[in-house]
């Protein structure tokens, strides 16, 4: 019978689906998760305490000749990481990178806006990213799945801190005002649709 999975820090739809043997889209688009999908929008940014319904698996049968060997290929849907790298408020455009996650290595170049988008194992939780070349190579430790949804206070603060905007205690106002001023938005110290959209654009998700 279906089970209700209570989301823990670090969980996302990709990791939950991989753990239970599903494609991520099967669980995310299941009717029993419609309310969660409407609330969170992004399947890879869940909130601790959210509940994901994992449906029953169904048996699939294949016809094949007996007394012969047959090969079956397991299908899978990798997760994706998408982040933006900046230096002195400018995108690190086209710089080379090396990403190491769960024993796998990926190499490439950031795009013209400093974005990195890479398919990764769905259950990955930590990684190391190195960006640059020659004498300037910066290293970042990545904790995957720890970012809360952007429609939550903790998700907003997590993104602002990563971009270099800080506040004292639980008051996000100073960080929001600094971000709004920098981005030439109306400076109110309150989150609104325009500020949230710009934050998502600058952060990458």
PDB file of N, CA and C in Angstrom, residues 8 19 62 68 84 140 152 163 192 199:
ATOM      1  N   UNK A   8      12.782  14.875   5.345  1.00  0.00           N
ATOM      2  CA  UNK A   8      13.843  15.266   6.260  1.00  0.00           C
ATOM      3  C   UNK A   8      14.789  16.221   5.540  1.00  0.00           C
ATOM      4  N   UNK A  19      15.200   6.227  -4.028  1.00  0.00           N
ATOM      5  CA  UNK A  19      15.199   5.296  -2.890  1.00  0.00           C
ATOM      6  C   UNK A  19      14.115   4.236  -3.026  1.00  0.00           C
ATOM      7  N   UNK A  62       7.162  -8.690 -19.522  1.00  0.00           N
ATOM      8  CA  UNK A  62       7.721  -8.673 -20.866  1.00  0.00           C
ATOM      9  C   UNK A  62       7.711 -10.092 -21.434  1.00  0.00           C
ATOM     10  N   UNK A  68      16.820 -18.769 -23.561  1.00  0.00           N
ATOM     11  CA  UNK A  68      17.730 -17.822 -24.196  1.00  0.00           C
ATOM     12  C   UNK A  68      18.070 -16.727 -23.193  1.00  0.00           C
ATOM     13  N   UNK A  84      24.646  29.363  -9.953  1.00  0.00           N
ATOM     14  CA  UNK A  84      25.283  30.457 -10.666  1.00  0.00           C
ATOM     15  C   UNK A  84      26.496  30.926  -9.888  1.00  0.00           C
ATOM     16  N   UNK A 140      34.465  25.009  -3.732  1.00  0.00           N
ATOM     17  CA  UNK A 140      33.236  25.150  -2.963  1.00  0.00           C
ATOM     18  C   UNK A 140      32.754  23.766  -2.533  1.00  0.00           C
ATOM     19  N   UNK A 152       9.595  30.251   1.387  1.00  0.00           N
ATOM     20  CA  UNK A 152       9.695  30.205   2.844  1.00  0.00           C
ATOM     21  C   UNK A 152      10.745  31.205   3.318  1.00  0.00           C
ATOM     22  N   UNK A 163      24.443  34.676  -1.486  1.00  0.00           N
ATOM     23  CA  UNK A 163      24.795  35.788  -2.367  1.00  0.00           C
ATOM     24  C   UNK A 163      25.544  36.896  -1.636  1.00  0.00           C
ATOM     25  N   UNK A 192       8.426  40.501  -1.889  1.00  0.00           N
ATOM     26  CA  UNK A 192       7.284  40.599  -2.773  1.00  0.00           C
ATOM     27  C   UNK A 192       7.616  39.831  -4.047  1.00  0.00           C
ATOM     28  N   UNK A 199      15.526  37.430  -6.975  1.00  0.00           N
ATOM     29  CA  UNK A 199      16.369  36.555  -6.161  1.00  0.00           C
ATOM     30  C   UNK A 199      16.539  35.205  -6.839  1.00  0.00           C
TER      31      UNK A 199
END
